[in-house]
mmCIF file of C-alpha atoms in Angstrom:
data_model
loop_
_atom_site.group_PDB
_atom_site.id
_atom_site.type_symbol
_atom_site.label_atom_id
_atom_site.label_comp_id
_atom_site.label_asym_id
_atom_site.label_seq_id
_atom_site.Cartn_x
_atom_site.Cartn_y
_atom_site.Cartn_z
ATOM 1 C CA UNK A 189 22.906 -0.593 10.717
ATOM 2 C CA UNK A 190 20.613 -3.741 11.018
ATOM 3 C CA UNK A 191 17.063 -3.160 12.128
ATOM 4 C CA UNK A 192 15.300 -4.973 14.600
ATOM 5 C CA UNK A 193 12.011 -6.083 14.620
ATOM 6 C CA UNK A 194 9.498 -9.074 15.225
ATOM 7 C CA UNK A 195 7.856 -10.065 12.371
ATOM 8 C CA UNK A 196 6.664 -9.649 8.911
ATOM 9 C CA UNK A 197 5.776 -12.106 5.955
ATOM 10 C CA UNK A 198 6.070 -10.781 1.924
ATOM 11 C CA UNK A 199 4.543 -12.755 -1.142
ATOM 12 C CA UNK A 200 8.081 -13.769 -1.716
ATOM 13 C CA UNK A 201 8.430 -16.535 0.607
ATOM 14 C CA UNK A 202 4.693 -18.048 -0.274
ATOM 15 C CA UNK A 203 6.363 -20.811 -1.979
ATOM 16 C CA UNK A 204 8.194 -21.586 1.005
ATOM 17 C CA UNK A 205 5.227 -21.313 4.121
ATOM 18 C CA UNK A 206 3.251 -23.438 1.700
ATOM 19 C CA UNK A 207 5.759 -26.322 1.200
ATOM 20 C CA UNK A 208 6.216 -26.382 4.989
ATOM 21 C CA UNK A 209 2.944 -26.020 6.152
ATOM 22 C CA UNK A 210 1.958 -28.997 3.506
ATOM 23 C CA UNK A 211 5.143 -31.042 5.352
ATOM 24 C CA UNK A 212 3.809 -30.130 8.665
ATOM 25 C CA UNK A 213 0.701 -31.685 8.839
ATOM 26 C CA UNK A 214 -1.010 -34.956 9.400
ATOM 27 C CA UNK A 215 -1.883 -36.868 6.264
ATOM 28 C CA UNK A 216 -4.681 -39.166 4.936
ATOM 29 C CA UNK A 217 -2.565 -40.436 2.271
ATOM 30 C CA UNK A 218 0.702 -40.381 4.480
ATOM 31 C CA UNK A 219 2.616 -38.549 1.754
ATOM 32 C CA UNK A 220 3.662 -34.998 0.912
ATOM 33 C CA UNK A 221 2.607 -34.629 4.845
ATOM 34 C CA UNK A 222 5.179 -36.290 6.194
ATOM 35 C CA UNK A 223 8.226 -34.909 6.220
ATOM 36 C CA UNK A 224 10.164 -33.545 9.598
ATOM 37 C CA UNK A 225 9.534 -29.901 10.382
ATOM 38 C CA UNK A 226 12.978 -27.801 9.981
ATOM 39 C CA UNK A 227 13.349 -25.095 12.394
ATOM 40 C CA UNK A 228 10.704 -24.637 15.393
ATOM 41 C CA UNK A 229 10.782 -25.428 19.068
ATOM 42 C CA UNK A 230 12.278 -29.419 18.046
ATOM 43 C CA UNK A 231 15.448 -29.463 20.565
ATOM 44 C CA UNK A 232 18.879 -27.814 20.065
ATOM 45 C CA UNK A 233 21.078 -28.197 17.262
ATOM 46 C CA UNK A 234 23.910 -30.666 17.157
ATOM 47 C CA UNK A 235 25.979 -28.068 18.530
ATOM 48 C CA UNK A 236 24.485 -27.829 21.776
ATOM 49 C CA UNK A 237 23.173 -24.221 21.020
ATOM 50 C CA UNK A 238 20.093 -23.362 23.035
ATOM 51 C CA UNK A 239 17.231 -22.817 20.024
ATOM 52 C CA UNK A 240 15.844 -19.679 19.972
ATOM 53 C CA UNK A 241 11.568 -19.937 20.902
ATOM 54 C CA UNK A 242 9.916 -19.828 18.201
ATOM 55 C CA UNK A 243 6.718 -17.403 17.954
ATOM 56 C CA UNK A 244 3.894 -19.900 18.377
ATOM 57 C CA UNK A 245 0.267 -19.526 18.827
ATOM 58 C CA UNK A 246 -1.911 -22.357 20.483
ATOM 59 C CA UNK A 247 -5.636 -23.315 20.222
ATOM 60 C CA UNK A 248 -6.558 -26.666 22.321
ATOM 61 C CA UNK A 249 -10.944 -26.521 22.463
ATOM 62 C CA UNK A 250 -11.242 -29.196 24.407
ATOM 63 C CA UNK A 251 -8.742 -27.526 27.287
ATOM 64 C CA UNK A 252 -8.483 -23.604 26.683
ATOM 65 C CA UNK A 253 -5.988 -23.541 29.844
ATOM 66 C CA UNK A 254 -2.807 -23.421 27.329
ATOM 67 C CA UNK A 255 -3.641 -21.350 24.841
ATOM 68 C CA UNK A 256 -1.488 -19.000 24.207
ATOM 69 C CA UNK A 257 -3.491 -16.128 21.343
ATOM 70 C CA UNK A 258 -0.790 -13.920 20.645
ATOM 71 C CA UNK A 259 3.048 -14.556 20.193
ATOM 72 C CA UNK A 260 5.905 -12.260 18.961
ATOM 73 C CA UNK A 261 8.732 -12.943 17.058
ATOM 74 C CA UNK A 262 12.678 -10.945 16.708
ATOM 75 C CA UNK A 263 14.665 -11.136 13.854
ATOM 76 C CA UNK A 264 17.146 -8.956 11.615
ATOM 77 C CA UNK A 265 16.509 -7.443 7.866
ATOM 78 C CA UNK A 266 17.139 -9.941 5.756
ATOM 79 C CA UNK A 267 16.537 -12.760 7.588
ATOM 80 C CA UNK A 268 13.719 -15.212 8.510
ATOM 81 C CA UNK A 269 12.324 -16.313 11.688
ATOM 82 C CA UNK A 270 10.109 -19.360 12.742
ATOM 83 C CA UNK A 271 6.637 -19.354 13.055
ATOM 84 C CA UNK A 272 4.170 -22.175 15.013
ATOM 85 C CA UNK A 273 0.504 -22.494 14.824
ATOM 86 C CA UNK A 274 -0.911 -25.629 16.969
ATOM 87 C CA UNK A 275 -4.786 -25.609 16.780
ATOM 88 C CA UNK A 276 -6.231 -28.788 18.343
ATOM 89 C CA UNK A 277 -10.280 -28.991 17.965
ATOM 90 C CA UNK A 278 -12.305 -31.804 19.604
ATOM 91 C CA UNK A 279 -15.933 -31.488 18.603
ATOM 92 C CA UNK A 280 -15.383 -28.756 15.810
ATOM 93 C CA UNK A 281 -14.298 -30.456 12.283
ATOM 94 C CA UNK A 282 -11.953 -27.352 11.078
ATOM 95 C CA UNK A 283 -11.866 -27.659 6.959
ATOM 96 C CA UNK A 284 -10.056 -24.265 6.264
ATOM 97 C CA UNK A 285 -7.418 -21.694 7.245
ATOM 98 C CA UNK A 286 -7.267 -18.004 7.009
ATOM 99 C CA UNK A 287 -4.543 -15.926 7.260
ATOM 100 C CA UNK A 288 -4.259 -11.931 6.811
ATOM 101 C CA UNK A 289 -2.020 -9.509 7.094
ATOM 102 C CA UNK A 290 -2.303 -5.761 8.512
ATOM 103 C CA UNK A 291 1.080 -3.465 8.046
ATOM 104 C CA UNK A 292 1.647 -0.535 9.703
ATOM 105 C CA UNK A 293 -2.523 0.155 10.550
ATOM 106 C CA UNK A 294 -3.019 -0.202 6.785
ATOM 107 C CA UNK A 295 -6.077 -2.879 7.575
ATOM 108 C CA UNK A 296 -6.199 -6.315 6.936
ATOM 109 C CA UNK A 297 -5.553 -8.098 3.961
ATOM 110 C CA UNK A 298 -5.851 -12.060 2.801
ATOM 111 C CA UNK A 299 -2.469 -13.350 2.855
ATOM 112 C CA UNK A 300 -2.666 -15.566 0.182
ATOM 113 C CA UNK A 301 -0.618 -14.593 -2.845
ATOM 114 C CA UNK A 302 0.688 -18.530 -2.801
ATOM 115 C CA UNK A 303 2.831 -19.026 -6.504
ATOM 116 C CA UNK A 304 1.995 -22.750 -6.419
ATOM 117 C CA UNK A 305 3.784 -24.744 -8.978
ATOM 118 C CA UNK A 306 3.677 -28.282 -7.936
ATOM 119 C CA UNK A 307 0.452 -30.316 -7.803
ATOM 120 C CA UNK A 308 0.892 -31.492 -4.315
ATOM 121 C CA UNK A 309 0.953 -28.138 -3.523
ATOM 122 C CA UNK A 310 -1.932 -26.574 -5.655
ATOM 123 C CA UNK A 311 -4.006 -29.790 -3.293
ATOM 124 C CA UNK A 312 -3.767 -27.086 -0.205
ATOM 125 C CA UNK A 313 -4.975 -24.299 -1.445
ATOM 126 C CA UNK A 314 -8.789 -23.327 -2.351
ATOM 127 C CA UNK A 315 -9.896 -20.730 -5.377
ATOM 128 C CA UNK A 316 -10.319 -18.207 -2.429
ATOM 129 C CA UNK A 317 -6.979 -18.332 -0.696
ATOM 130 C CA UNK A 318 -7.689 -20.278 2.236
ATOM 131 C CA UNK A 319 -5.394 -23.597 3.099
ATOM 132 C CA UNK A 320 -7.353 -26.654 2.767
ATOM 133 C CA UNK A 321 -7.048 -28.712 5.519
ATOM 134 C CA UNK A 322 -8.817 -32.008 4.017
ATOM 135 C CA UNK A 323 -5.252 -33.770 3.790
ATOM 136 C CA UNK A 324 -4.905 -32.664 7.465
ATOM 137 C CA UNK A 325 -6.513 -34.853 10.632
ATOM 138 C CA UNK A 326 -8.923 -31.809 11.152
ATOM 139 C CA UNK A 327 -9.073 -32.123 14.470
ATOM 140 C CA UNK A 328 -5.064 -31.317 14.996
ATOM 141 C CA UNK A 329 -3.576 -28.933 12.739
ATOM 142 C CA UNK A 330 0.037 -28.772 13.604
ATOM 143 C CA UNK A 331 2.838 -26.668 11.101
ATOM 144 C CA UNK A 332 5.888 -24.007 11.455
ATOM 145 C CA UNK A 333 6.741 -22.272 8.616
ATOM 146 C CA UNK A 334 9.946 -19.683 8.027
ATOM 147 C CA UNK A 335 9.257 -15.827 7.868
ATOM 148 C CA UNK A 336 11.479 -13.916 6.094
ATOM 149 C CA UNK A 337 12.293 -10.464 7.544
ATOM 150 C CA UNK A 338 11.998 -7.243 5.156
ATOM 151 C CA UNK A 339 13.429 -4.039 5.059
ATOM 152 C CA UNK A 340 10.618 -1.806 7.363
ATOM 153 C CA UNK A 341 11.528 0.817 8.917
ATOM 154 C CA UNK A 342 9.237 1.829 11.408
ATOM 155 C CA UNK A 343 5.721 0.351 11.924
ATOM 156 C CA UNK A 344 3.653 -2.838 13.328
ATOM 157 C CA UNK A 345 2.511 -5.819 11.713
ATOM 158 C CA UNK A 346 -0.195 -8.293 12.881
ATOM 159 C CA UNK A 347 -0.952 -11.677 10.903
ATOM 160 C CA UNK A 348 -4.389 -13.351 12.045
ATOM 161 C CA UNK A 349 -4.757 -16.959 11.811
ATOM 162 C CA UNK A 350 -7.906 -18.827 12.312
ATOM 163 C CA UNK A 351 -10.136 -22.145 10.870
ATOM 164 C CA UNK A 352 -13.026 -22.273 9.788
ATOM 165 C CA UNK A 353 -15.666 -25.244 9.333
ATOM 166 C CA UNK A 354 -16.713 -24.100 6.049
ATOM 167 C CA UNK A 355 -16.032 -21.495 3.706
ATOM 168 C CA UNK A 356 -15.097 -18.582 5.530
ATOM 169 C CA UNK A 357 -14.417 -14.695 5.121
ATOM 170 C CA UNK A 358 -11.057 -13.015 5.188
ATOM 171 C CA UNK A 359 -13.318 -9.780 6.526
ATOM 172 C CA UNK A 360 -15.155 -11.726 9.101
ATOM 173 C CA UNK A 361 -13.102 -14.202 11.209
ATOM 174 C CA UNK A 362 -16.476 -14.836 12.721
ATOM 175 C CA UNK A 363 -18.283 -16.853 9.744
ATOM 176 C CA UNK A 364 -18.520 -20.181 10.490
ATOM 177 C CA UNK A 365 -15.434 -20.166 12.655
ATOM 178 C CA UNK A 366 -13.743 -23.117 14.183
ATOM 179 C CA UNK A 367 -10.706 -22.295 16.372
ATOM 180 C CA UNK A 368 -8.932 -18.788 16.806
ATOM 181 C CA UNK A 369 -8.318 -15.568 15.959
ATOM 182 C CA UNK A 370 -4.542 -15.950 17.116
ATOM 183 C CA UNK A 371 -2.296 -13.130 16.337
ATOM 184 C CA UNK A 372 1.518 -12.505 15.763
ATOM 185 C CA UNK A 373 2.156 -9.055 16.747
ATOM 186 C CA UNK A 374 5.372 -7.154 15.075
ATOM 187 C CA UNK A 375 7.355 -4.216 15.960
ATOM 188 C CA UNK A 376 9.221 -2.369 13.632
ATOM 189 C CA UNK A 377 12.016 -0.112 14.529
ATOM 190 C CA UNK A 378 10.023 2.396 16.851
ATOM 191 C CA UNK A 379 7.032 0.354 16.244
ATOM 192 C CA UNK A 380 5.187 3.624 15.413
ATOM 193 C CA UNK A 381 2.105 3.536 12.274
ATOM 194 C CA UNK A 382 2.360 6.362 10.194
ATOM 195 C CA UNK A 383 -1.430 8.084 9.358
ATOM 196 C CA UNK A 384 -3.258 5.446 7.876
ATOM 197 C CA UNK A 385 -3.486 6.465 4.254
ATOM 198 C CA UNK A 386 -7.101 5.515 1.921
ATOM 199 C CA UNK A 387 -7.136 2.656 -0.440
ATOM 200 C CA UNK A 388 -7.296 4.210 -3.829
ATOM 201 C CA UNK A 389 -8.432 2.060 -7.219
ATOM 202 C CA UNK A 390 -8.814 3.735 -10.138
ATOM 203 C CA UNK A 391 -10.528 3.170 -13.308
ATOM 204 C CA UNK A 392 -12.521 0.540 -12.512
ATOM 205 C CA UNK A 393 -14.650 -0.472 -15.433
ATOM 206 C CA UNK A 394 -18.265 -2.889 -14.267
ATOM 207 C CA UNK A 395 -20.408 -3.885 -17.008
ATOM 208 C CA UNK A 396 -24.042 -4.280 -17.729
ATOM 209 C CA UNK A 397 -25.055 -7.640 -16.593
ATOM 210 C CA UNK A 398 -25.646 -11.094 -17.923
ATOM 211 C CA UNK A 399 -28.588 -12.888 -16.702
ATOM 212 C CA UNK A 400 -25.816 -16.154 -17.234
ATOM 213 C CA UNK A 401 -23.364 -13.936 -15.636
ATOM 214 C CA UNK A 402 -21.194 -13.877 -18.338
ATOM 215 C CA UNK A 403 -20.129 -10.018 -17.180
ATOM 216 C CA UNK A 404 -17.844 -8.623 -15.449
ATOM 217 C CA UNK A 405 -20.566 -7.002 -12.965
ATOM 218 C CA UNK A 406 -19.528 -7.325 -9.748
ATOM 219 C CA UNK A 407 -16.646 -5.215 -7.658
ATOM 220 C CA UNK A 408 -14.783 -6.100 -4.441
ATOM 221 C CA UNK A 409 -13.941 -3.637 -2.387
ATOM 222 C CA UNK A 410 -11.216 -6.526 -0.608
ATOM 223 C CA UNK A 411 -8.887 -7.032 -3.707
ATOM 224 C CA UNK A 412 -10.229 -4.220 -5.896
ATOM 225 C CA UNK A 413 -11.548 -6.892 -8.423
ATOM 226 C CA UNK A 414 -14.203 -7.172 -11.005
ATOM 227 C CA UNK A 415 -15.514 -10.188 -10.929
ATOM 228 C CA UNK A 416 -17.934 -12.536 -13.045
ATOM 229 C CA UNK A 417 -20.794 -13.749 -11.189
ATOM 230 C CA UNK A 418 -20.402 -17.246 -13.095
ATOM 231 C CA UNK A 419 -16.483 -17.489 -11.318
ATOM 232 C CA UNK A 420 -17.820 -19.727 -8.694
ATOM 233 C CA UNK A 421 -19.120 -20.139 -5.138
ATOM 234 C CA UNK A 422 -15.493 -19.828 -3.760
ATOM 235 C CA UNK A 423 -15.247 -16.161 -4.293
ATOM 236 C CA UNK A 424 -19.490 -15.248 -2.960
ATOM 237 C CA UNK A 425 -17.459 -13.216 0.066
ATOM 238 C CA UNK A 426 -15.482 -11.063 -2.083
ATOM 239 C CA UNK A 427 -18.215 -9.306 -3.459
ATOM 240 C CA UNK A 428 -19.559 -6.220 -2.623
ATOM 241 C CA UNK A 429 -21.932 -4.320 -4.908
ATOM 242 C CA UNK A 430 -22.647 -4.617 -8.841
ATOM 243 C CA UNK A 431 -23.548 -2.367 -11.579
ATOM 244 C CA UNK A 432 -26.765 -2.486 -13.765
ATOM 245 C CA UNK A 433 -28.574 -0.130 -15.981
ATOM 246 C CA UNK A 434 -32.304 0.060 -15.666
ATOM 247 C CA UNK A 435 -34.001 -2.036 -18.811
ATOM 248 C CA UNK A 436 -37.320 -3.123 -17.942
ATOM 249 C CA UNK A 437 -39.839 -3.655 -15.067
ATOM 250 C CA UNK A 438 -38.523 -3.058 -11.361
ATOM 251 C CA UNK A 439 -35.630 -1.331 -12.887
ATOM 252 C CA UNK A 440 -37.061 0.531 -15.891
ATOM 253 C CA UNK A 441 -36.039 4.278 -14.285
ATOM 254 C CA UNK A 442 -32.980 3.285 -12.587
ATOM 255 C CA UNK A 443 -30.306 4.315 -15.679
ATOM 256 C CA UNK A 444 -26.872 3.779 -14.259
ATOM 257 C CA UNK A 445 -26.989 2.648 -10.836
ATOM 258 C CA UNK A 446 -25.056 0.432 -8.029
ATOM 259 C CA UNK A 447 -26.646 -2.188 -5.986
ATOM 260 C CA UNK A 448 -25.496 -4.612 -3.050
ATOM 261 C CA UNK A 449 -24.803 -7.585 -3.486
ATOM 262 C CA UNK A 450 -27.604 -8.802 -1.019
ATOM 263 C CA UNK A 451 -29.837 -6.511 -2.990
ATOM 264 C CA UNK A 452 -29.091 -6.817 -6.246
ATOM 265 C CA UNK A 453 -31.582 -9.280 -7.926
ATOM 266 C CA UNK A 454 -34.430 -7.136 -6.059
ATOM 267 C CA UNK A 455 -32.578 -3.977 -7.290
ATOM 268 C CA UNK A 456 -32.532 -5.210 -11.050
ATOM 269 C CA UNK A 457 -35.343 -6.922 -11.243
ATOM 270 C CA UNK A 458 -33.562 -9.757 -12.799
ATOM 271 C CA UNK A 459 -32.496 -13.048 -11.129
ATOM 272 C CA UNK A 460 -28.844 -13.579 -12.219
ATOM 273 C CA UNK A 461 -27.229 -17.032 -12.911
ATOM 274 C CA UNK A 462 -25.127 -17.268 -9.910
ATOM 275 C CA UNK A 463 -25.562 -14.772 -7.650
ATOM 276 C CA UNK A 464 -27.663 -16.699 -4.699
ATOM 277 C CA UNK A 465 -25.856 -20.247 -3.636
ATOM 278 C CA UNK A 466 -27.709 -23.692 -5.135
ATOM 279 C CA UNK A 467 -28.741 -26.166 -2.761
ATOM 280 C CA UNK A 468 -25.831 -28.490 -3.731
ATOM 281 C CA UNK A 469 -23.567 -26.070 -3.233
ATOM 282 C CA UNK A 470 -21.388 -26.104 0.168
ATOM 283 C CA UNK A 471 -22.417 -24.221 3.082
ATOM 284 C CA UNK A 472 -25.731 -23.013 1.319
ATOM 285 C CA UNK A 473 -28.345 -22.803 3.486
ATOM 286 C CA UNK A 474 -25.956 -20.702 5.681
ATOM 287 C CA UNK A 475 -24.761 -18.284 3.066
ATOM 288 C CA UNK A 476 -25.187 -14.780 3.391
ATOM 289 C CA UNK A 477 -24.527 -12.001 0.841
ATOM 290 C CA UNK A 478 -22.275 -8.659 1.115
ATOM 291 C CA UNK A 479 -24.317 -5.525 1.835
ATOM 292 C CA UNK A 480 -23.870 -2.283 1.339
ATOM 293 C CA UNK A 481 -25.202 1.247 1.971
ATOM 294 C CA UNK A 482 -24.759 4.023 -0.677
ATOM 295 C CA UNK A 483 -25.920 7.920 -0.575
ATOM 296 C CA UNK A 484 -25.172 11.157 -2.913
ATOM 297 C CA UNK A 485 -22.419 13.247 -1.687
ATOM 298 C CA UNK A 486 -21.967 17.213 -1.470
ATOM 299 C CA UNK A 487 -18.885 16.742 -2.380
ATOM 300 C CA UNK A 488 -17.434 17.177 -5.976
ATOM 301 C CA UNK A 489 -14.716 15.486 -8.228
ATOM 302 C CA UNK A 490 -12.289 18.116 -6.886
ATOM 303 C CA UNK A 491 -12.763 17.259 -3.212
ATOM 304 C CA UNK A 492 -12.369 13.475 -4.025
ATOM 305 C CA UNK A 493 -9.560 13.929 -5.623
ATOM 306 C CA UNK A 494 -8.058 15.611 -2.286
ATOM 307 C CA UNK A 495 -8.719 12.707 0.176
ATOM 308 C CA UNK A 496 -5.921 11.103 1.221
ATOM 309 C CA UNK A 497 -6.342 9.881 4.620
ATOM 310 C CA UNK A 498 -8.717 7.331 6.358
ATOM 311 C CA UNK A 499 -9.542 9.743 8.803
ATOM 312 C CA UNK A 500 -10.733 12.154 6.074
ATOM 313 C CA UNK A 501 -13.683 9.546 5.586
ATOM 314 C CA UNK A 502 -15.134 9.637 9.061
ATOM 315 C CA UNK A 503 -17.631 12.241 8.262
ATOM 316 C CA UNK A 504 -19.499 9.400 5.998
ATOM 317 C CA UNK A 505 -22.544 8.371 7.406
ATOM 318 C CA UNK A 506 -24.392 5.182 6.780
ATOM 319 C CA UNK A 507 -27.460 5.456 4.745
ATOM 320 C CA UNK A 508 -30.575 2.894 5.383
ATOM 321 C CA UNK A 509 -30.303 2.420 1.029
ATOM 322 C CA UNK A 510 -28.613 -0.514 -0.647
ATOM 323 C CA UNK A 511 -28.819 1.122 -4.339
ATOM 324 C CA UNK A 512 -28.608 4.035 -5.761
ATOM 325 C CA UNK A 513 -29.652 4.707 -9.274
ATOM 326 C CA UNK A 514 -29.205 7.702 -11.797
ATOM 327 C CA UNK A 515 -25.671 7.709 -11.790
ATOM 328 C CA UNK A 516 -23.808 10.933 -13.928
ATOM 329 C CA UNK A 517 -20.418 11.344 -14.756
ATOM 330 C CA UNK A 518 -18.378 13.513 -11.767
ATOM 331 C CA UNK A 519 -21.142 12.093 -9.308
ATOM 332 C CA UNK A 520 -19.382 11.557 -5.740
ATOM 333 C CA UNK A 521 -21.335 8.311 -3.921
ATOM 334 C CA UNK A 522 -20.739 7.987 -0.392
ATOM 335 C CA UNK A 523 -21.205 4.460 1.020
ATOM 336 C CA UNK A 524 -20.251 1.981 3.645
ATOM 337 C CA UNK A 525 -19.625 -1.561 3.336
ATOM 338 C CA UNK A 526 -20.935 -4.978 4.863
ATOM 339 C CA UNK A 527 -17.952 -4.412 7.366
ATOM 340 C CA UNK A 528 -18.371 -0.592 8.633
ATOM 341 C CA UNK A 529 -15.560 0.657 6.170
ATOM 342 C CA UNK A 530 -16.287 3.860 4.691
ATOM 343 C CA UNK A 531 -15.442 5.288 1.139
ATOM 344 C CA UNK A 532 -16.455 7.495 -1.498
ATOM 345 C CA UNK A 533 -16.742 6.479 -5.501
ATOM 346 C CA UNK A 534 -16.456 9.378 -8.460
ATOM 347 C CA UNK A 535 -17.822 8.418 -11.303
ATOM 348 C CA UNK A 536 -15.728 9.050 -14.380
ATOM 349 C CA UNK A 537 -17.303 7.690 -17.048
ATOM 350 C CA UNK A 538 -20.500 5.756 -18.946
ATOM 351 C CA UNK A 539 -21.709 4.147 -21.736
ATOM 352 C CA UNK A 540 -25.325 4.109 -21.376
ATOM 353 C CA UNK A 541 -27.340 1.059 -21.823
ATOM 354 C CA UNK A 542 -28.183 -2.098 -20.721
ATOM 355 C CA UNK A 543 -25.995 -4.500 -23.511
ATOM 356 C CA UNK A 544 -23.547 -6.578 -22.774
ATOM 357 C CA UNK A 545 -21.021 -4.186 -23.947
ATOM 358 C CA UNK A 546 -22.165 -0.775 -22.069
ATOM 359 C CA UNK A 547 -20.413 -0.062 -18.384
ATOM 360 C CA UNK A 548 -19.536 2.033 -16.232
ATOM 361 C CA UNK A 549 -15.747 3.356 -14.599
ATOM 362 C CA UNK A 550 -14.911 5.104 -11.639
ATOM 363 C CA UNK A 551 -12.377 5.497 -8.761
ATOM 364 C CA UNK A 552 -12.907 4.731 -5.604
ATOM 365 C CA UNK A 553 -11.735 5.726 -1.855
ATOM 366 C CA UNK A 554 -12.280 3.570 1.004
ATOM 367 C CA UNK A 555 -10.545 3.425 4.546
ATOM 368 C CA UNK A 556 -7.793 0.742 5.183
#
């Protein structure tokens, strides 16, 4: 039996919504740009068929009367579906596009996982997964794109769109935002969420740092990376806290320990290459770094181990400290990020020290 429902977009088709968003839009160079839009709300087919409306989700700043925020789409497993996004900006200059993903209550994630393998393509799309729109007009952006339907049985789905003037944050639609958020709501079969389950990463291994940066120092709680703080300016928003281990001066007691982002260089007692944005850098003297809040938990390595569900994390409370320092294997941290999510992390292991070489690993829990 096929299953009905009204939306939902996999990393399969990325090649595809990026080759018809790039053919979708207005063009500087009149180029890749250019070519008609298949699909969409463009008139019948030769047939004389009535085309089926296609999902579509309208910004228009200088009249608000017509937007329309929300839009839903039907299709069958296995198939795809049209999609529309018409954002038209008259004083705002919108330079990027974000797009995430929530299925089934699981929270939202970038959608981004774009296998690019032409260079007009790879001109879209910046380091942090947001479409460039510098080929576009910025002022109207303009594209419909073809969603393939998967195999979900029950469940809903809601992809957020919205532009940014500068570099944004797939956690905060709010940073510097331009037009939007517009949402495409799906169903799924009943269109029920199951219990929203944790995020679990395991073995995650942070470093001591680098005063170049060099290390990999830095964890994100959005993509469960470790990242370099030398990567770049693109990927400031991704991260959340970083390791250290106390060597000298502010820092000389501290041993293991965790620190925000936004406190880090206080926490350490080290300025390190990177971390704060230079002045030529874009966006800087607007840029704000990731906080968060951590405290010791009662609980041990046992009861970690038995969380399974977001809701088993709403007993975390938010502390008023951005470290915490003296870190021991089978320690349980409670914390809460820049963006209210709570979690716990159990440390599993440590090499003690402050080289290059020495780290620490640990798994963490953190609600959808």
């Amino acid at each position: 039996m096929k299953k009905k429902l009204n939306l939902k977009v996999t990393s399969g088709f990325v090649i595809l919504i990026m080759a018809l968003f790039v053919s979708s839009c207005g063009s500087d160079d009149g180029t890749i740009f250019d070519t008609p839009l298949p699909g969409g709300d463009q008139g019948g087919d030769e047939g004389g068929d009535e085309t089926p409306e296609v999902a579509t989700i309208v910004y228009n700043e200088g009249d608000p009367s017509g937007n329309k925020v929300t839009a839903e789409a039907s299709g069958e497993v296995g198939t795809s579906v049209p999609g529309r996004v018409i954002f038209t900006s008259t004083n705002t200059t919108q330079r990027r596009m974000y797009i995430t993903q929530n299925v089934s209550g699981q929270g939202d994630m970038p959608f981004n996982n774009f296998n690019l393998n032409s260079d007009d393509l790879n001109k879209v799309l910046n380091a942090d997964g947001s479409i460039d729109l510098d080929g576009a007009t910025k002022k109207e952006i303009d594209f419909t794109f073809e969603l393939p339907v998967p195999d979900i049985d029950n469940g809903s789905i809601v992809y957020s769109f919205w532009t940014t003037r500068g570099k944004g944050d797939f956690r905060d639609p709010a940073k510097r935002l331009a037009l939007g958020v517009g949402t495409i709501t799906v169903t799924v079969g009943t269109g029920t969420n199951p219990a929203a389950a944790v995020r679990e990463f395991t073995g995650v291994k942070l470093f001591a740092p680098d005063v170049n940066g060099n290390t990999e120092t830095f964890f994100s709680l959005l993509n469960e990376t470790v990242y370099k703080i030398n990567v770049g300016p693109e990927f400031r928003a991704f991260w959340d806290f970083g390791y250290y281990y106390g060597a000298s001066g502010v820092s000389a007691d501290d041993n293991a320990s965790f620190a925000s982002t936004a406190a880090y260089d206080e926490s350490f007692g080290f300025p390190v290459e990177g971390l704060e944005p230079g002045d030529d850098e874009e966006d800087a003297d607007t840029e704000t770094l990731n906080e968060a809040f951590f405290a010791m938990s009662t609980l041990d390595a046992a009861a970690f181990d038995g969380i399974s569900l977001s809701g088993d994390l709403n007993s975390v409370t938010q502390s008023d400290a951005q470290k915490i320092t003296n870190l021991s294997v089978d320690d349980v941290v409670e914390f809460v990020d820049n963006y209210g999510k709570k979690g716990l992390i159990k440390i599993t292991d440590i090499q003690p020290g402050f080289g290059n070489a020495d780290f620490i690993e640990f798994d963490v829990k953190i609600q959808p």
